Short mmCIF file of C-alpha atoms in Angstrom, two decimals:
data_model
loop_
_atom_site.label_atom_id
_atom_site.label_comp_id
_atom_site.label_asym_id
_atom_site.label_seq_id
_atom_site.Cartn_x
_atom_site.Cartn_y
_atom_site.Cartn_z
CA UNK A 124 0.00 0.00 0.00
CA UNK A 125 1.44 3.39 -0.98
CA UNK A 126 0.50 6.71 0.47
CA UNK A 127 0.97 10.33 -0.56
CA UNK A 128 3.48 12.45 1.37
CA UNK A 129 2.66 12.56 5.04
CA UNK A 130 1.54 15.74 6.78
CA UNK A 131 2.67 15.93 10.37
CA UNK A 132 -0.19 16.20 12.91
CA UNK A 133 -0.31 19.25 15.14
CA UNK A 134 1.74 19.11 18.31
CA UNK A 135 0.13 19.38 21.75
CA UNK A 136 1.16 23.04 21.71
CA UNK A 137 -1.25 23.62 18.82
CA UNK A 138 -4.96 24.20 19.16
CA UNK A 139 -5.60 20.43 19.11
CA UNK A 140 -8.25 18.42 17.26
CA UNK A 141 -11.19 20.35 15.85
CA UNK A 142 -14.69 20.06 17.23
CA UNK A 143 -16.32 16.90 15.98
CA UNK A 144 -17.22 13.40 16.96
CA UNK A 145 -15.92 9.99 16.00
CA UNK A 146 -18.61 7.37 15.65
CA UNK A 147 -18.58 5.69 19.09
CA UNK A 148 -18.69 2.16 17.65
CA UNK A 149 -15.73 2.98 15.39
CA UNK A 150 -13.80 4.49 18.30
CA UNK A 151 -14.37 1.32 20.32
CA UNK A 152 -13.21 -0.90 17.45
CA UNK A 153 -10.13 1.22 16.92
CA UNK A 154 -9.24 1.21 20.61
CA UNK A 155 -9.60 -2.58 20.73
CA UNK A 156 -7.45 -3.06 17.62
CA UNK A 157 -4.66 -0.78 18.88
CA UNK A 158 -4.59 -2.52 22.26
CA UNK A 159 -4.61 -5.97 20.63
CA UNK A 160 -1.51 -4.95 18.67
CA UNK A 161 0.20 -4.05 21.93
CA UNK A 162 0.29 -0.28 21.48
CA UNK A 163 -0.90 2.35 23.97
CA UNK A 164 -3.86 4.61 23.26
CA UNK A 165 -3.28 8.30 23.97
CA UNK A 166 -6.19 9.95 25.73
CA UNK A 167 -5.85 13.68 25.12
CA UNK A 168 -2.94 15.42 23.48
CA UNK A 169 -0.04 14.51 25.74
CA UNK A 170 0.73 10.97 24.63
CA UNK A 171 2.38 8.67 24.24
CA UNK A 172 0.38 6.42 21.98
CA UNK A 173 -2.24 6.44 19.24
CA UNK A 174 -4.52 9.47 19.32
CA UNK A 175 -8.00 8.80 17.90
CA UNK A 176 -9.64 12.04 16.81
CA UNK A 177 -12.29 13.27 14.35
CA UNK A 178 -11.17 13.54 10.74
CA UNK A 179 -10.67 17.12 9.56
CA UNK A 180 -12.72 18.06 6.49
CA UNK A 181 -10.51 19.22 3.64
CA UNK A 182 -13.31 21.40 2.24
CA UNK A 183 -17.10 21.73 2.25
CA UNK A 184 -17.42 18.71 -0.06
CA UNK A 185 -15.47 16.41 2.25
CA UNK A 186 -18.13 14.29 3.97
CA UNK A 187 -16.12 12.87 6.86
CA UNK A 188 -18.65 12.99 9.68
CA UNK A 189 -18.05 10.16 12.11
CA UNK A 190 -14.72 9.20 10.54
CA UNK A 191 -11.62 8.86 12.71
CA UNK A 192 -8.12 10.10 12.04
CA UNK A 193 -5.07 8.67 13.79
CA UNK A 194 -1.90 10.35 14.99
CA UNK A 195 1.06 8.85 16.81
CA UNK A 196 2.09 10.94 19.80
CA UNK A 197 5.62 10.24 21.07
CA UNK A 198 6.68 11.04 24.61
CA UNK A 199 5.95 14.53 25.95
CA UNK A 200 9.71 14.90 26.38
CA UNK A 201 10.41 14.43 22.67
CA UNK A 202 7.39 16.51 21.67
CA UNK A 203 8.46 19.35 23.96
CA UNK A 204 12.06 19.25 22.76
CA UNK A 205 10.92 19.31 19.14
CA UNK A 206 8.60 22.27 19.80
CA UNK A 207 11.51 24.41 21.05
CA UNK A 208 14.12 23.18 18.57
CA UNK A 209 15.32 25.08 15.55
CA UNK A 210 14.11 23.65 12.22
CA UNK A 211 16.17 20.63 11.22
CA UNK A 212 17.58 19.94 14.67
CA UNK A 213 17.71 16.40 16.03
CA UNK A 214 14.61 16.48 18.24
CA UNK A 215 12.39 17.96 15.53
CA UNK A 216 13.63 15.47 12.93
CA UNK A 217 13.28 12.56 15.35
CA UNK A 218 9.69 13.47 16.18
CA UNK A 219 8.74 13.58 12.50
CA UNK A 220 10.44 10.28 11.78
CA UNK A 221 8.82 8.53 14.76
CA UNK A 222 5.33 9.84 13.98
CA UNK A 223 5.53 8.90 10.29
CA UNK A 224 6.93 5.42 10.99
CA UNK A 225 4.26 4.59 13.55
CA UNK A 226 1.37 5.96 11.50
CA UNK A 227 2.52 3.97 8.47
CA UNK A 228 2.62 0.86 10.67
CA UNK A 229 -0.97 1.50 11.75
CA UNK A 230 -2.04 1.84 8.12
CA UNK A 231 -0.32 -1.48 7.40
CA UNK A 232 -1.80 -3.70 10.10
CA UNK A 233 -5.23 -2.21 10.91
CA UNK A 234 -6.88 -3.65 7.76
CA UNK A 235 -5.93 -7.15 8.93
CA UNK A 236 -7.79 -6.36 12.16
CA UNK A 237 -10.85 -5.36 10.15
CA UNK A 238 -10.47 -1.59 9.82
CA UNK A 239 -10.16 0.14 6.44
CA UNK A 240 -7.53 2.90 6.34
CA UNK A 241 -6.53 5.54 3.82
CA UNK A 242 -4.81 8.88 3.43
CA UNK A 243 -6.78 12.03 2.70
CA UNK A 244 -5.55 13.34 -0.63
CA UNK A 245 -5.06 16.93 0.46
CA UNK A 246 -3.27 16.86 3.79
CA UNK A 247 -2.30 13.23 4.24
CA UNK A 248 -4.03 12.49 7.55
CA UNK A 249 -4.50 8.80 8.24
CA UNK A 250 -8.23 8.12 8.22
CA UNK A 251 -10.27 5.15 9.35
CA UNK A 252 -13.84 4.84 8.14
CA UNK A 253 -16.60 2.71 9.58
CA UNK A 254 -16.21 0.29 6.68
CA UNK A 255 -14.97 -3.16 7.65
CA UNK A 256 -12.02 -4.75 5.90
CA UNK A 257 -11.21 -8.44 5.63
CA UNK A 258 -14.48 -9.75 7.03
CA UNK A 259 -14.88 -7.34 9.92
CA UNK A 260 -13.12 -6.90 13.23
CA UNK A 261 -11.39 -9.66 15.15
CA UNK A 262 -13.27 -10.58 18.31
CA UNK A 263 -11.40 -12.23 21.15
CA UNK A 264 -13.64 -14.60 23.11
CA UNK A 265 -13.54 -14.41 26.91
CA UNK A 266 -11.30 -16.85 28.71
CA UNK A 267 -8.79 -17.13 25.87
CA UNK A 268 -5.76 -16.37 28.08
CA UNK A 269 -3.64 -19.36 29.04
CA UNK A 270 -0.90 -19.74 31.62
CA UNK A 271 2.50 -18.99 30.10
CA UNK A 272 5.96 -18.63 31.62
CA UNK A 273 7.03 -15.01 31.89
CA UNK A 274 10.29 -15.59 30.06
CA UNK A 275 13.71 -14.25 31.03
CA UNK A 276 14.46 -10.59 31.61
CA UNK A 277 17.28 -8.82 29.73
CA UNK A 278 19.44 -9.12 32.85
CA UNK A 279 18.76 -12.86 33.09
CA UNK A 280 19.75 -13.20 29.45
CA UNK A 281 23.06 -11.50 30.22
CA UNK A 282 22.50 -8.57 27.87
CA UNK A 283 24.86 -5.63 28.48
CA UNK A 284 23.39 -3.10 30.91
CA UNK A 285 24.46 -0.08 28.87
CA UNK A 286 22.84 -1.55 25.74
CA UNK A 287 19.56 -2.15 27.56
CA UNK A 288 19.73 1.38 28.97
CA UNK A 289 20.17 2.90 25.50
CA UNK A 290 17.26 0.92 24.08
CA UNK A 291 15.02 1.78 27.05
CA UNK A 292 15.80 5.48 26.64
CA UNK A 293 15.08 5.47 22.90
CA UNK A 294 11.86 3.52 23.35
CA UNK A 295 10.69 5.94 26.05
CA UNK A 296 11.37 8.94 23.79
CA UNK A 297 9.45 7.37 20.92
CA UNK A 298 6.58 6.42 23.26
CA UNK A 299 6.95 2.68 22.63
CA UNK A 300 6.47 0.03 25.33
CA UNK A 301 9.55 -2.03 26.19
CA UNK A 302 8.84 -5.58 27.36
CA UNK A 303 10.25 -6.26 30.81
CA UNK A 304 10.70 -9.94 29.89
CA UNK A 305 10.43 -12.05 26.75
CA UNK A 306 6.77 -12.87 27.36
CA UNK A 307 5.58 -9.30 27.92
CA UNK A 308 3.94 -6.92 25.46
CA UNK A 309 6.06 -4.47 23.48
CA UNK A 310 9.63 -4.40 22.19
CA UNK A 311 11.42 -7.59 23.22
CA UNK A 312 15.15 -8.00 23.78
CA UNK A 313 16.76 -11.38 23.16
CA UNK A 314 20.23 -12.84 22.84
CA UNK A 315 21.64 -12.66 19.34
CA UNK A 316 20.66 -15.58 17.16
CA UNK A 317 23.57 -17.24 15.33
CA UNK A 318 23.83 -16.09 11.73
CA UNK A 319 26.96 -17.81 10.54
CA UNK A 320 28.81 -14.50 10.41
CA UNK A 321 30.35 -12.34 13.09
CA UNK A 322 29.34 -13.37 16.61
CA UNK A 323 27.54 -10.38 18.18
CA UNK A 324 26.67 -12.14 21.43
CA UNK A 325 27.65 -10.17 24.49
CA UNK A 326 27.58 -6.80 22.71
CA UNK A 327 24.22 -6.67 20.90
CA UNK A 328 20.59 -7.82 21.19
CA UNK A 329 17.93 -8.95 18.75
CA UNK A 330 14.72 -6.92 18.91
CA UNK A 331 11.23 -8.24 18.34
CA UNK A 332 7.64 -7.27 19.02
CA UNK A 333 5.05 -8.98 21.20
CA UNK A 334 1.40 -8.02 20.66
CA UNK A 335 -1.08 -8.26 23.53
CA UNK A 336 -1.38 -11.60 25.31
CA UNK A 337 -5.01 -11.77 24.14
CA UNK A 338 -4.02 -11.73 20.47
CA UNK A 339 -1.09 -14.11 20.96
CA UNK A 340 -3.11 -16.64 22.95
CA UNK A 341 -6.01 -16.53 20.49
CA UNK A 342 -3.58 -17.14 17.61
CA UNK A 343 -2.17 -20.19 19.42
CA UNK A 344 -5.58 -21.60 20.37
CA UNK A 345 -7.78 -24.16 18.64
CA UNK A 346 -10.71 -21.75 18.39
CA UNK A 347 -12.28 -20.89 15.00
CA UNK A 348 -10.84 -17.37 15.20
CA UNK A 349 -7.25 -18.65 15.59
CA UNK A 350 -6.31 -18.44 11.91
CA UNK A 351 -7.41 -14.81 11.66
CA UNK A 352 -5.60 -14.01 14.89
CA UNK A 353 -2.43 -15.65 13.55
CA UNK A 354 -2.64 -13.58 10.36
CA UNK A 355 -3.15 -10.44 12.46
CA UNK A 356 -0.18 -11.30 14.68
CA UNK A 357 2.03 -11.75 11.60
CA UNK A 358 0.89 -8.40 10.16
CA UNK A 359 1.42 -6.60 13.46
CA UNK A 360 4.88 -8.12 13.87
CA UNK A 361 6.02 -7.15 10.40
CA UNK A 362 4.65 -3.60 10.55
CA UNK A 363 5.84 -2.81 14.06
CA UNK A 364 9.29 -4.35 13.85
CA UNK A 365 9.92 -2.18 10.80
CA UNK A 366 8.56 0.90 12.57
CA UNK A 367 10.50 0.12 15.76
CA UNK A 368 13.75 0.00 13.81
CA UNK A 369 13.10 3.42 12.29
CA UNK A 370 11.85 5.00 15.54
CA UNK A 371 14.63 3.72 17.80
CA UNK A 372 17.33 4.76 15.35
CA UNK A 373 15.82 8.26 15.21
CA UNK A 374 15.86 8.39 19.02
CA UNK A 375 19.49 7.38 19.49
CA UNK A 376 19.96 3.60 19.17
CA UNK A 377 22.43 2.06 16.72
CA UNK A 378 20.57 -0.64 14.78
CA UNK A 379 21.14 -2.94 11.85
CA UNK A 380 18.74 -5.04 9.82
CA UNK A 381 20.10 -8.51 9.03
CA UNK A 382 17.73 -9.01 6.11
CA UNK A 383 18.89 -12.50 5.17
CA UNK A 384 17.88 -13.69 8.65
CA UNK A 385 14.91 -11.32 9.24
CA UNK A 386 16.60 -9.96 12.36
CA UNK A 387 16.66 -6.44 13.82
CA UNK A 388 19.81 -6.09 15.90
CA UNK A 389 20.68 -3.28 18.33
CA UNK A 390 24.29 -2.42 19.14
CA UNK A 391 24.13 0.53 21.53
CA UNK A 392 23.73 4.26 21.56
CA UNK A 393 24.22 6.86 18.85
CA UNK A 394 23.65 10.61 18.85
CA UNK A 395 20.53 11.15 20.99
CA UNK A 396 17.55 13.15 19.80
CA UNK A 397 17.21 14.74 23.22
CA UNK A 398 20.27 15.27 25.38
CA UNK A 399 20.28 14.09 28.94
#
């Protein structure tokens, strides 16, 4: 799916979303889909997370009543630093990169969760209509959660403390959740998988993405909805791992894609978007 050039959403310092109303059923479906993917929902303009707001009409012919538009709000710290930065400085550039990467990820995986997305042709806002895609929304039956081991923490895996600290700082700036252990929701940190090349163990970590436990457990179940949940988990993983790589690099983590092995590997810190 290709989109026209992206227009950055207004910062919290701006006037904020216009008066209007998102269809309540659509807002509920969007909230559920975002949470299933493992992302936070931003309530208000401070972030971090996905802001669900009314679509802005481009002109008097634009019939967008009830439609939603989505923005990604990074951390207030990054947003505030970008608001006071000179044009082209690191914080401003990082904010734009993070917002664009995350909004493109939403456009990529939401259709698999039953929500049709598109860009308005005039200002590029990411819109979601009430139209269902792919057979409608994914419903998670009650009682789908199963007992799972928590998985090791980064410290238990022996990952370098300074590496974990750099990744945690970048994730916090971007507004992304960092999993506290391998079974938790968000960006996961694991020991480097062998690739047959240089051995990066002890100095790097492989990054992944865990969606919500509800989506993961449904995908692994024997329920009728499992195949759709598995497809959604795959789409979420692909979209968010790509976005995470872009966002963390913009916020000061040195990363490398090992494309032949489908691995995203972090090596430490680079120039930070916001100084300590």
